[in-house]
Coordinates of C-alpha atoms in Angstrom, one line a residue:
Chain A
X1072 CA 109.0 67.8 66.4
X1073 CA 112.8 67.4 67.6
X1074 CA 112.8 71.6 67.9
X1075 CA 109.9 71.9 70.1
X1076 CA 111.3 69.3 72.0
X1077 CA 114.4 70.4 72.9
X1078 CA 112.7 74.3 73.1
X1079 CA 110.6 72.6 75.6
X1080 CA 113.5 71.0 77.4
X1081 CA 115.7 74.1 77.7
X1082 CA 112.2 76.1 79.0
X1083 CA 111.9 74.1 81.5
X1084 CA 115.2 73.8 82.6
X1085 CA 115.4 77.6 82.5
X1086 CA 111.7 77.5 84.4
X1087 CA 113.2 75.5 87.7
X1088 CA 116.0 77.6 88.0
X1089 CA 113.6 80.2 88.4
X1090 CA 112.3 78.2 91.9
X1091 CA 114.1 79.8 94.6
X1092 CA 112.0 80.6 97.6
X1093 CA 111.4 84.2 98.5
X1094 CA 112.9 85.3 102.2
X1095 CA 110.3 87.8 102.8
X1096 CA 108.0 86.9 105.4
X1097 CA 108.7 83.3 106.4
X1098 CA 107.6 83.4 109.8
X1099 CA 103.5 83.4 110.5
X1100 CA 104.2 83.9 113.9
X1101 CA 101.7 86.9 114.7
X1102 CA 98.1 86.7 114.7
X1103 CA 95.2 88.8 114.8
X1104 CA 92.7 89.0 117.4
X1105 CA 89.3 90.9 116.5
X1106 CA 87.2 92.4 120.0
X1107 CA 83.8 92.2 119.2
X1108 CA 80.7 93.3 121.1
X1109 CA 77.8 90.1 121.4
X1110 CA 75.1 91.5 118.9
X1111 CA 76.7 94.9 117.7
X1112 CA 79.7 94.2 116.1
X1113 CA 83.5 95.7 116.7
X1114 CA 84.4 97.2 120.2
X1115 CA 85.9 100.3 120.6
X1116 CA 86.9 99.7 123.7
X1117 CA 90.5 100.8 124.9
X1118 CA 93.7 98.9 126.0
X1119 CA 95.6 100.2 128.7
X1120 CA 98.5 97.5 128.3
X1121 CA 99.0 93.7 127.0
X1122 CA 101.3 91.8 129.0
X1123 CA 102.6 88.3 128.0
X1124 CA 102.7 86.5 131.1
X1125 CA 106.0 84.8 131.8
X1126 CA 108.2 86.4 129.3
X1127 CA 108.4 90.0 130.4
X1128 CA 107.1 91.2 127.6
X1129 CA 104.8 94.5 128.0
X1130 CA 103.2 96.0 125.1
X1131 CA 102.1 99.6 126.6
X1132 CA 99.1 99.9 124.0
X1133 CA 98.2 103.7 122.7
X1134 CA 94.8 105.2 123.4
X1135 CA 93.3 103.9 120.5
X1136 CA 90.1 101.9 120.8
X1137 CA 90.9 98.2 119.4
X1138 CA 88.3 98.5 116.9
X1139 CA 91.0 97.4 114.4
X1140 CA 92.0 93.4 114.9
X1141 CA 95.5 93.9 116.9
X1142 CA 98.6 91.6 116.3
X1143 CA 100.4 89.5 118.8
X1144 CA 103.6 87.4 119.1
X1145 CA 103.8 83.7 119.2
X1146 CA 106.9 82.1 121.2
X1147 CA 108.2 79.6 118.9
X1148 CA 110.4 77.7 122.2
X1149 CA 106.7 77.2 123.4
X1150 CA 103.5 75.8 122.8
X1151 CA 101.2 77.9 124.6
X1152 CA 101.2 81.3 126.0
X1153 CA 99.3 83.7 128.7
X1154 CA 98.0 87.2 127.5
X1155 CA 96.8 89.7 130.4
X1156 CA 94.8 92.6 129.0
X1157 CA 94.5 95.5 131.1
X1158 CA 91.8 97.8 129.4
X1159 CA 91.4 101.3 130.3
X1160 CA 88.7 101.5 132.1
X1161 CA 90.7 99.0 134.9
X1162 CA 89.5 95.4 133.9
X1163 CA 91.3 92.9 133.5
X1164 CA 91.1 89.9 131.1
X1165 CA 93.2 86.6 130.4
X1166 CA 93.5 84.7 127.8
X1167 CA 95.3 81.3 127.4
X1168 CA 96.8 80.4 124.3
X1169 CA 97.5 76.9 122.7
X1170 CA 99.7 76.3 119.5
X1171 CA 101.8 74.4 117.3
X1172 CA 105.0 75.7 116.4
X1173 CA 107.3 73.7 114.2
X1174 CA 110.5 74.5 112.4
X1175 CA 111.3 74.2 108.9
X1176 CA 114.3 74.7 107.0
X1177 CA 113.8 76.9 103.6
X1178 CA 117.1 77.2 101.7
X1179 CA 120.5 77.9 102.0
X1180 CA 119.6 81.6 101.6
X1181 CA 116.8 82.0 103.9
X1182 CA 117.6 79.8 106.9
X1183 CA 114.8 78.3 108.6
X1184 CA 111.4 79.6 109.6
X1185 CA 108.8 79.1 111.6
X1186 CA 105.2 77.0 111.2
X1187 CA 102.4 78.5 114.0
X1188 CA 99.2 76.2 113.2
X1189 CA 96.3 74.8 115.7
X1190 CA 95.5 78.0 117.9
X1191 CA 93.4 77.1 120.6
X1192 CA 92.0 79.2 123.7
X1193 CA 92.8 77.1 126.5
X1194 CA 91.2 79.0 129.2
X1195 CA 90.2 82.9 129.2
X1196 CA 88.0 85.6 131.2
X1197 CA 86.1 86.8 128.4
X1198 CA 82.8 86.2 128.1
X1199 CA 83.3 84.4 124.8
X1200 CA 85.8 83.6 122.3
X1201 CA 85.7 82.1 119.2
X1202 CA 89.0 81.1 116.9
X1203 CA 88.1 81.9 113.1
X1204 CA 91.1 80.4 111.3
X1205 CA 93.5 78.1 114.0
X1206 CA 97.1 79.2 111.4
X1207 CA 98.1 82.8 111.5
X1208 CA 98.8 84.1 108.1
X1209 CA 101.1 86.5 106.3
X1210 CA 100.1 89.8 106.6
X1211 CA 98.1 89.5 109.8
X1212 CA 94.7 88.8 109.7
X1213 CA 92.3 88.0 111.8
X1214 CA 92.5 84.4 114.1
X1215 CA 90.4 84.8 117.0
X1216 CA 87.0 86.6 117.6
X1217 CA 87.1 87.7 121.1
X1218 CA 83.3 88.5 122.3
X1219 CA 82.1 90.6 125.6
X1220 CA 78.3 90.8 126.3
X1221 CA 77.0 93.9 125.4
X1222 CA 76.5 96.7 127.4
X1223 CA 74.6 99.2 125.9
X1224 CA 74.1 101.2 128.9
X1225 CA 76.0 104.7 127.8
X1226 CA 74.9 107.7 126.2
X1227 CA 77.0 110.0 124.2
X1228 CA 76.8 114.2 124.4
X1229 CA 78.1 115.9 121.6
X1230 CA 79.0 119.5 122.3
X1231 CA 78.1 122.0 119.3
X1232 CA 78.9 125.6 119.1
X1233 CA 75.6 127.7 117.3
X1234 CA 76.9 129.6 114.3
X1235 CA 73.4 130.6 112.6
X1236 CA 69.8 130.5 113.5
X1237 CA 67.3 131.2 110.9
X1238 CA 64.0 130.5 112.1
X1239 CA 64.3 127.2 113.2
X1240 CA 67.4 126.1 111.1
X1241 CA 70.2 126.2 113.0
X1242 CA 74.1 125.8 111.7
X1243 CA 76.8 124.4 114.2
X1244 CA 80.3 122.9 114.5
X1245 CA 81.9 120.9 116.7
X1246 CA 83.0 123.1 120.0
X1247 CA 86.0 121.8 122.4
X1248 CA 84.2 122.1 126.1
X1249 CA 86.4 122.8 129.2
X1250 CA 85.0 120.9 131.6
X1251 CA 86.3 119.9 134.9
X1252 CA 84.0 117.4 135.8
X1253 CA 80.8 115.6 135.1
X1254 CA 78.6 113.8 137.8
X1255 CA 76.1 111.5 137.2
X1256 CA 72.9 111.1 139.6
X1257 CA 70.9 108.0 140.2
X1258 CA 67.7 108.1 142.8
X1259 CA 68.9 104.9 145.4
X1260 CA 66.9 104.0 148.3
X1261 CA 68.6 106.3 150.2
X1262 CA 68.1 109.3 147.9
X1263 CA 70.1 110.5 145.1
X1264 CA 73.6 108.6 144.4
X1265 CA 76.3 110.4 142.7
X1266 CA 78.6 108.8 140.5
X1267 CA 81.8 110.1 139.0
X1268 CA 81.9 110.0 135.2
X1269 CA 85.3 108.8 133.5
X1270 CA 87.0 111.8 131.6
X1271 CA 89.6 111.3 129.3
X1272 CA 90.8 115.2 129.0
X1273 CA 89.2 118.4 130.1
X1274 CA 88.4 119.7 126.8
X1275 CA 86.3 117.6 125.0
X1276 CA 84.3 117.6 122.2
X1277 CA 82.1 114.9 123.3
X1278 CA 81.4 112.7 126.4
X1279 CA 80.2 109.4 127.0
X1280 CA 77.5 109.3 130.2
X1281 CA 76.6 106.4 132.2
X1282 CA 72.4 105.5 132.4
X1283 CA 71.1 103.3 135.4
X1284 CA 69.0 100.3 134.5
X1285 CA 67.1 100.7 137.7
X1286 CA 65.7 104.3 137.0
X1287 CA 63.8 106.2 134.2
X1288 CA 65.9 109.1 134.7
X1289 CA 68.8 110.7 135.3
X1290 CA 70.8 114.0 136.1
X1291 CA 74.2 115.2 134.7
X1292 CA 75.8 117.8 136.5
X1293 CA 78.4 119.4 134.1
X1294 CA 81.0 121.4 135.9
X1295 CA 82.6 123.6 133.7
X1296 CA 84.4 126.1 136.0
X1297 CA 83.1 129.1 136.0
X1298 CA 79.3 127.6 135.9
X1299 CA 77.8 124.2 136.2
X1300 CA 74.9 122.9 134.3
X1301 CA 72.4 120.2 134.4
X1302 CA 71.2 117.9 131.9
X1303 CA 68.3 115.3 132.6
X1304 CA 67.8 112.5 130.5
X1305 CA 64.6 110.4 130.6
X1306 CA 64.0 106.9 128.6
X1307 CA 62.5 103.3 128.7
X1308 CA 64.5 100.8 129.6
X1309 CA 63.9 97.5 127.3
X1310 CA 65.3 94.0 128.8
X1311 CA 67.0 92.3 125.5
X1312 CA 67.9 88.3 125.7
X1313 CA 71.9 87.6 124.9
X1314 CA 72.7 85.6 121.8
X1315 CA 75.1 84.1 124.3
X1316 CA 73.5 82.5 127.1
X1317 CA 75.9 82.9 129.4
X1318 CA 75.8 87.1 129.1
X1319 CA 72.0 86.6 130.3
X1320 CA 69.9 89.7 129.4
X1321 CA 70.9 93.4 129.1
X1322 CA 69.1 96.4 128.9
X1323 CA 69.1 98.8 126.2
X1324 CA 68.2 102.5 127.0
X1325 CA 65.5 103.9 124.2
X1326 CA 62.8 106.9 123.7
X1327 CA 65.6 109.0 124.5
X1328 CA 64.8 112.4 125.5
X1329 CA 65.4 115.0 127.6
X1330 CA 63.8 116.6 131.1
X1331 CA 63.5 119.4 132.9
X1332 CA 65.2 120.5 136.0
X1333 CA 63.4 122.3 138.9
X1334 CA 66.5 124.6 138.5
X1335 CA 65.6 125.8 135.0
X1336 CA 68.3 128.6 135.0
X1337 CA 71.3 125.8 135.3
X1338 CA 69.6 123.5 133.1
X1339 CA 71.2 122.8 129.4
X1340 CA 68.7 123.6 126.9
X1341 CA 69.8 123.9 123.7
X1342 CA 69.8 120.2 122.7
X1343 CA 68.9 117.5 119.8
X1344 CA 68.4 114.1 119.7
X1345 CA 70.3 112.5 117.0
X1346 CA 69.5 108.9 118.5
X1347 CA 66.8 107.6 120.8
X1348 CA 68.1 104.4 121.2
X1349 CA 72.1 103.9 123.3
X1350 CA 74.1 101.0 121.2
X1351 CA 77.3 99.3 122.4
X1352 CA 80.2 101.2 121.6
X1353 CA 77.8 104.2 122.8
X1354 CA 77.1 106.3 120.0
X1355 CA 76.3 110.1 119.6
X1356 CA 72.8 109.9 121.3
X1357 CA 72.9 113.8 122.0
X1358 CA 73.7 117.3 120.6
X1359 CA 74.3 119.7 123.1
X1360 CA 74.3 123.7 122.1
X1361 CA 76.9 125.6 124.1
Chain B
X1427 CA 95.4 78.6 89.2
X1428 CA 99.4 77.4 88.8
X1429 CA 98.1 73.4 88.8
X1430 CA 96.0 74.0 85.7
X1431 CA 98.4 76.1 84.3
X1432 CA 101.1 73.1 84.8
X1433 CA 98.5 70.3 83.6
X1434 CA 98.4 72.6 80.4
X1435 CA 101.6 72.6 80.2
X1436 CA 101.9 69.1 80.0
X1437 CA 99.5 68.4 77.4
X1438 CA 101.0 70.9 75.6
X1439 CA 104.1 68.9 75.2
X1440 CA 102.2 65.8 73.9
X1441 CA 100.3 68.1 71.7
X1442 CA 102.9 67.3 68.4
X1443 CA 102.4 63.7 68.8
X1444 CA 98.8 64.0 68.4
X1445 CA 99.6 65.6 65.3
X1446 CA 100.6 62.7 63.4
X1447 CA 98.5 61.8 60.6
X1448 CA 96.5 59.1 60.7
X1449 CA 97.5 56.1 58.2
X1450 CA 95.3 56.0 55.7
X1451 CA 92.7 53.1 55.9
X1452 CA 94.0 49.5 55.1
X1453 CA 92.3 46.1 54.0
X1454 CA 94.8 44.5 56.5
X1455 CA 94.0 44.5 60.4
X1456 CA 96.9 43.8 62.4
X1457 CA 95.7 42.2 65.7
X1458 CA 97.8 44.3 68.5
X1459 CA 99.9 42.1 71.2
X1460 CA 100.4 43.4 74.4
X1461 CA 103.2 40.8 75.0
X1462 CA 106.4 42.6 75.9
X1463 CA 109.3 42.8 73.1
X1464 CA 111.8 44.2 75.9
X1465 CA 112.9 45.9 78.7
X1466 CA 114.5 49.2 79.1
X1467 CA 116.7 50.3 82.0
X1468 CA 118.7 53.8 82.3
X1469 CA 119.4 56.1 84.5
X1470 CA 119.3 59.7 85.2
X1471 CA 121.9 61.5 84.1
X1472 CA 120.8 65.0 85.5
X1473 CA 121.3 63.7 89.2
X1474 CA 124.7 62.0 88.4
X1475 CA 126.2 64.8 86.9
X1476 CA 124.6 66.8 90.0
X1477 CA 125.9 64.5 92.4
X1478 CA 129.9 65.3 91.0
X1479 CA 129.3 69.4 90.8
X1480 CA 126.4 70.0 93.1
X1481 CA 128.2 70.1 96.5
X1482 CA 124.7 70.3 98.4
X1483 CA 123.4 67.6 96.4
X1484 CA 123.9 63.4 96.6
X1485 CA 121.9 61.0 94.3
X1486 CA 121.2 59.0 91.7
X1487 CA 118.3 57.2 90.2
X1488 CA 117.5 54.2 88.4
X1489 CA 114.3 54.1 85.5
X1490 CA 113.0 50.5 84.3
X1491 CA 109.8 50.4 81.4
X1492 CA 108.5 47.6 79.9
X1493 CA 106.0 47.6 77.0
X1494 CA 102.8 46.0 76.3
X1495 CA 102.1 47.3 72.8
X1496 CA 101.7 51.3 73.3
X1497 CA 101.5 51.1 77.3
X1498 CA 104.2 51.1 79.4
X1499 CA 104.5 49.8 82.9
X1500 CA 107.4 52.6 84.5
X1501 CA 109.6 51.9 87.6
X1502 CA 111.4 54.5 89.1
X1503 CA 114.0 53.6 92.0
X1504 CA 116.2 56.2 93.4
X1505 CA 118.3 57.5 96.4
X1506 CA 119.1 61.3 97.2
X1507 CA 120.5 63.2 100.1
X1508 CA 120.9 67.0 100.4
X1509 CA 122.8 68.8 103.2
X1510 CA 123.2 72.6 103.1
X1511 CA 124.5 75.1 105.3
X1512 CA 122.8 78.4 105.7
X1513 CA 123.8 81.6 108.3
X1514 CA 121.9 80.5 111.4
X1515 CA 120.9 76.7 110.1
X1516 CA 122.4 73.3 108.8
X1517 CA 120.4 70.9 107.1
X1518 CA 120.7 67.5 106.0
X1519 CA 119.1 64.6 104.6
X1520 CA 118.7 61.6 102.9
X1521 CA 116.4 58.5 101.9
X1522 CA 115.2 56.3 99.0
X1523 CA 112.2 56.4 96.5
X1524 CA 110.3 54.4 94.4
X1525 CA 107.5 55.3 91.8
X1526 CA 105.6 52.9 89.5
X1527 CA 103.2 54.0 87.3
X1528 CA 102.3 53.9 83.4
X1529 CA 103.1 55.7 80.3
X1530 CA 101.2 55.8 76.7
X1531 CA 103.3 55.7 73.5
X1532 CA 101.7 58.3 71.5
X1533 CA 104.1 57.5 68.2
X1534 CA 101.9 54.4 67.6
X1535 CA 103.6 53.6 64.0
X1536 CA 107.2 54.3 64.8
X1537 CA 108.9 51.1 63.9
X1538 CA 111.8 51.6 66.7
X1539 CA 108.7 52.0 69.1
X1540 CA 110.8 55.8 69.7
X1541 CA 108.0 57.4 72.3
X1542 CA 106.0 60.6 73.6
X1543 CA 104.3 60.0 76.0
X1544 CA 102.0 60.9 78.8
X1545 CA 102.0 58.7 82.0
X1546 CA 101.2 58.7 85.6
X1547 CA 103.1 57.7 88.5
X1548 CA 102.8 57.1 92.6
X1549 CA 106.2 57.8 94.1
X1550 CA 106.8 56.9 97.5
X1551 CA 109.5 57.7 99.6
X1552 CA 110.9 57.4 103.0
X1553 CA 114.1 59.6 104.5
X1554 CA 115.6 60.9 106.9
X1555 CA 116.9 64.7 107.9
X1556 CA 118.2 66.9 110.8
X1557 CA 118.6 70.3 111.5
X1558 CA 121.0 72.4 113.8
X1559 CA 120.1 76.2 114.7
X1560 CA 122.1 78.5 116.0
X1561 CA 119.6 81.6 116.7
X1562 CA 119.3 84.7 119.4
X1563 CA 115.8 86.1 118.8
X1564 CA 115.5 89.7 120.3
X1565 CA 112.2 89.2 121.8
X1566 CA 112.0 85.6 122.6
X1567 CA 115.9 84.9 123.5
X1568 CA 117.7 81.9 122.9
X1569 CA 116.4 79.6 119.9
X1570 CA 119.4 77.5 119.1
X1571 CA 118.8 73.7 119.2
X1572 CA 118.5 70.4 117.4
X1573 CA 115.8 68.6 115.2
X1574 CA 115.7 65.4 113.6
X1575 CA 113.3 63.2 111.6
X1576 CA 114.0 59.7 111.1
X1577 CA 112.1 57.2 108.7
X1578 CA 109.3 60.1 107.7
X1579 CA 107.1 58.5 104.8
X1580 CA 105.9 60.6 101.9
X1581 CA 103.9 59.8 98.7
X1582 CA 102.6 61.9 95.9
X1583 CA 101.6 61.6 92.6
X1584 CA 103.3 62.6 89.1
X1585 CA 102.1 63.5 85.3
X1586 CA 104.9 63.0 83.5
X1587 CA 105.6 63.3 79.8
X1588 CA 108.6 62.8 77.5
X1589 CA 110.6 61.3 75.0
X1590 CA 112.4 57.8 74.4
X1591 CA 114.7 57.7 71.0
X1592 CA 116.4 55.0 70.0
X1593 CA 119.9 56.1 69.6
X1594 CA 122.2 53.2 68.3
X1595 CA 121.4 49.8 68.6
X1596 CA 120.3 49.0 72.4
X1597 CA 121.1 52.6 73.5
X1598 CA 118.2 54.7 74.1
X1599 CA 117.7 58.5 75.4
X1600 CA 114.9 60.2 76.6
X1601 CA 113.9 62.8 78.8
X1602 CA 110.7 63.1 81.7
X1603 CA 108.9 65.8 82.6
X1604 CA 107.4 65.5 85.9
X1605 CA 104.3 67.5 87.4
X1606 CA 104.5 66.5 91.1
X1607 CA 101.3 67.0 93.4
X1608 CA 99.5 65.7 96.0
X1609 CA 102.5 65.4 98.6
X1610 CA 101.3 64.0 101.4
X1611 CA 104.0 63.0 104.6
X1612 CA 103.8 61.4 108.1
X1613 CA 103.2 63.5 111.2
X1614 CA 106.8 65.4 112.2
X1615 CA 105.5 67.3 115.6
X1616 CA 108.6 69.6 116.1
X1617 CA 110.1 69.6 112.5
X1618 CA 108.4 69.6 108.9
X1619 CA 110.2 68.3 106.3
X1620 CA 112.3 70.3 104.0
X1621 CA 113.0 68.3 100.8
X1622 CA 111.2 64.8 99.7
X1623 CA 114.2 62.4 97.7
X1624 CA 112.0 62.0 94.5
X1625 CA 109.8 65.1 95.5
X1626 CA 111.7 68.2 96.0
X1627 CA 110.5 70.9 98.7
X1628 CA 107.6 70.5 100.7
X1629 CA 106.4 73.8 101.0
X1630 CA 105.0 73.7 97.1
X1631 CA 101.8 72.1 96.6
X1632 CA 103.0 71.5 93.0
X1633 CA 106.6 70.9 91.9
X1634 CA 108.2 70.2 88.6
X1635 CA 111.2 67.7 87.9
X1636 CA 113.0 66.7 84.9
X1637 CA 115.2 63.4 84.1
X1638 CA 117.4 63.2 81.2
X1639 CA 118.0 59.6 80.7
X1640 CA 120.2 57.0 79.1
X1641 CA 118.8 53.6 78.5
X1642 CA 119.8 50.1 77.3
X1643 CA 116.8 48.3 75.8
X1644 CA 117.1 44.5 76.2
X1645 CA 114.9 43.1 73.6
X1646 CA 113.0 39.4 74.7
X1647 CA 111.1 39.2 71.5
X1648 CA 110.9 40.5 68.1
X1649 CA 108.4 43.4 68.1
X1650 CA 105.6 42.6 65.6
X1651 CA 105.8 44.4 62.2
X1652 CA 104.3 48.0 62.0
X1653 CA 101.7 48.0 59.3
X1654 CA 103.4 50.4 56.5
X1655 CA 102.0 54.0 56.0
X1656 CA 100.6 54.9 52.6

């Protein structure tokens, strides 16, 4: 018994000198904020910028939609901080930020680190938010659900180039349109309004139109340079109550289809519904033959 | 996962004792006393001989038991202090401990009363420690500054297991393994505690420690005869 004691003793002695902390990632002092649409799910909306107020600190975000969660920095000298979020589309939200941040020390090797726990939104512009787990974690995950009421009030055109036509089976692919400009047409009490639709580039494989929750209808005129086309779009508008009462009700475009122009030779054609109903992020309602 | 793993651990080690045979069956029944027949008190000699090479390390500790037949009433006092000195950080601290608790002779027909044992203890402590930075963070500027806790209470709870041996006359040796758990310490708003005298670090939610002790056992009775083995 004396031998598997003193086995035992040297194990264990050999066992604590095996207790040195690790130096990698000491710090939780990013965490992750997930955009989410009220009802749909992620947002793919996209960030123009992120400033923290205060600090100077600008993060100039890239053009991808924040369908991902996204990390941010915590001050450790503070206890709260200001986020400004600039989205492309030109809104701006705020959030306010409350924390905890204690020091700790670790070991003579790794210094001291950093303790982020109790997030909190103080005060923010979006329509809701909800924090999911109040102590970042290492890697970044997500902390804080932030919630906008849903919008589904977009349609999305997806341009196809026609390869085969056999009867009525048709092969396409994906085409790259070159188009300058795309104006949208809503009947107001003063006749027709035109609106200005937002284009990223001027080759585009797809586009993203707005609908009016005022009218059954509405025209597209596509301007592609050398010609311009028209594309009417009729549907039923359905009034949908928020989960959220503060986002009140929406509408949601559905029986998708699509109308004829009294101008039949500038009309687009060549189309096929893929989706009757518009969803927030807009989907791929629409195929478009070019 | 790494708790059960260290509970099995410890009944591992007390695993040989129940391995003694049981005496056979005798005519005579000895009526146990649970009146003490002494008291032991030693020391630790793992934190004194850290205390003279350990440059970052300053304590010592005192262990008391007493027995009432195979159970054993267990009081730990000690005092340590650490101070290191990293890159960007110095740290120092210091305090006093206590744990009390209770231990269970598993050699039940040794007639030296030599133990393994398995026992249970609540340690207490309550320490002091500060902190000094000295850090230029790239994003957030300067970080440098000072942080101190003063009089910070912690408790937690031990399984320990071990040995006592009777080595000559009233001179004992032993050894205790400790499973530590269940730290639990005051509120520290800007600092949290680094090391726990008694405990060890505070960011394990587990922690071994290991005494290796020499005792003098101060008999106050005779201890009643041990009924012979067959």
């Amino acid at each position: 018994m004396n031998k598997v004691a003193w086995f035992i003793f040297l194990a264990l002695a050999a066992f604590s000198c095996l207790d040195q902390p690790d130096c990698f990632r000491l710090d939780n002092s990013e965490y992750g904020i997930k955009f989410r649409v009220i009802g749909y799910g992620s947002s793919s909306d996209t960030l123009a910028s992120i400033v923290i107020d205060g600090t100077g600190i600008v993060y100039a975000a890239d053009t991808v939609p924040v369908t991902n969660a996204i990390a941010l920095p915590l001050s450790p000298a503070r206890q709260e901080l200001s986020y400004t979020f600039t989205w492309k589309n030109g809104k701006v939200d705020r959030l306010h930020l409350g924390y905890k941040a204690q020091i700790q020390f670790v070991s003579q090797e790794c210094g001291q680190r950093y303790v982020f726990t109790d997030l909190t939104v103080l005060e923010t512009t979006f329509d809701s938010t909800h924090v999911f787990n109040a102590k970042p974690v290492q890697p970044v995950d997500v902390n804080i659900e932030i919630f906008r009421c849903a919008k589904p009030d977009h349609i999305g055109v997806n341009f196809k180039k026609l390869l085969t036509q056999i009867g009525t089976t048709t092969t396409t692919r994906d085409s790259l349109a070159p188009i300058k400009a795309v104006t949208a047409f809503f009947r107001g009490p003063n006749g027709l309004v035109p609106q200005s639709v937002y284009l990223p580039n001027d080759t585009l494989k797809e586009v993203f139109l707005p609908l009016s929750a005022d009218h059954d209808t509405a025209r597209y005129e596509f301007d592609f340079g050398s010609v311009k086309k028209n594309l009417v779009m009729i549907y039923r508008r359905e009034l949908k109550t928020s989960l959220i009462q503060s986002c009140g009700r929406y509408t949601v475009f559905a029986g998708l289809k699509v109308g004829k122009t009294v101008d039949w030779d500038s009309t687009i054609v060549k189309t096929k519904i893929l989706k009757t109903v518009t969803n927030d992020p807009a989907i791929l309602n629409l195929e478009v033959n070019l | 996962m790494k708790s059960i793993y260290n509970i099995a651990l410890l009944v591992a080690l007390a695993l040989p004792a129940f391995g003694q045979k049981k005496a056979e069956k005798d005519t005579v029944t000895v009526k146990p006393s649970f009146v003490p027949t002494g008291v032991r008190i030693g020391t630790d000699v793992i934190a004194l001989a850290k205390t003279s090479y350990d440059k970052t390390f300053n304590g010592w500790e005192m262990n008391a038991d007493v027995d009432f037949n195979r159970y054993y009433f267990a009081v730990d006092v000690g005092s340590w202090g650490r101070k290191y000195a990293a890159d960007s950080a110095n740290y120092s601290n210091t305090g006093r401990y206590f744990r009390v608790g209770a231990d269970v002779n598993f050699l039940k027909k040794d007639p030296d009363k030599n133990m393994f044992f398995l026992g249970l203890r609540y340690g207490n402590a309550t320490f002091s420690e500060n902190m000094s930075v000295i850090r230029h963070d790239q994003q957030w500027g300067n970080l440098s500054g000072s942080y101190e806790n003063n009089n910070i209470r912690a408790h937690w709870l031990e399984l320990t297991t071990g040995l006592r041996v009777k080595m000559w006359k009233m001179i004992w040796m032993g050894y205790t393994a400790r499973f530590k758990f269940g730290l639990g310490t005051s509120s520290t708003p800007v600092m949290l505690p680094h090391d726990v005298p008694g405990y060890g670090r505070t960011d394990k939610t587990s922690y071994w420690g290991f005494n290796y002790q020499i005792f003098v056992r101060i008999p106050v009775r005779k201890s009643p005869a041990v009924p012979a083995e067959k």
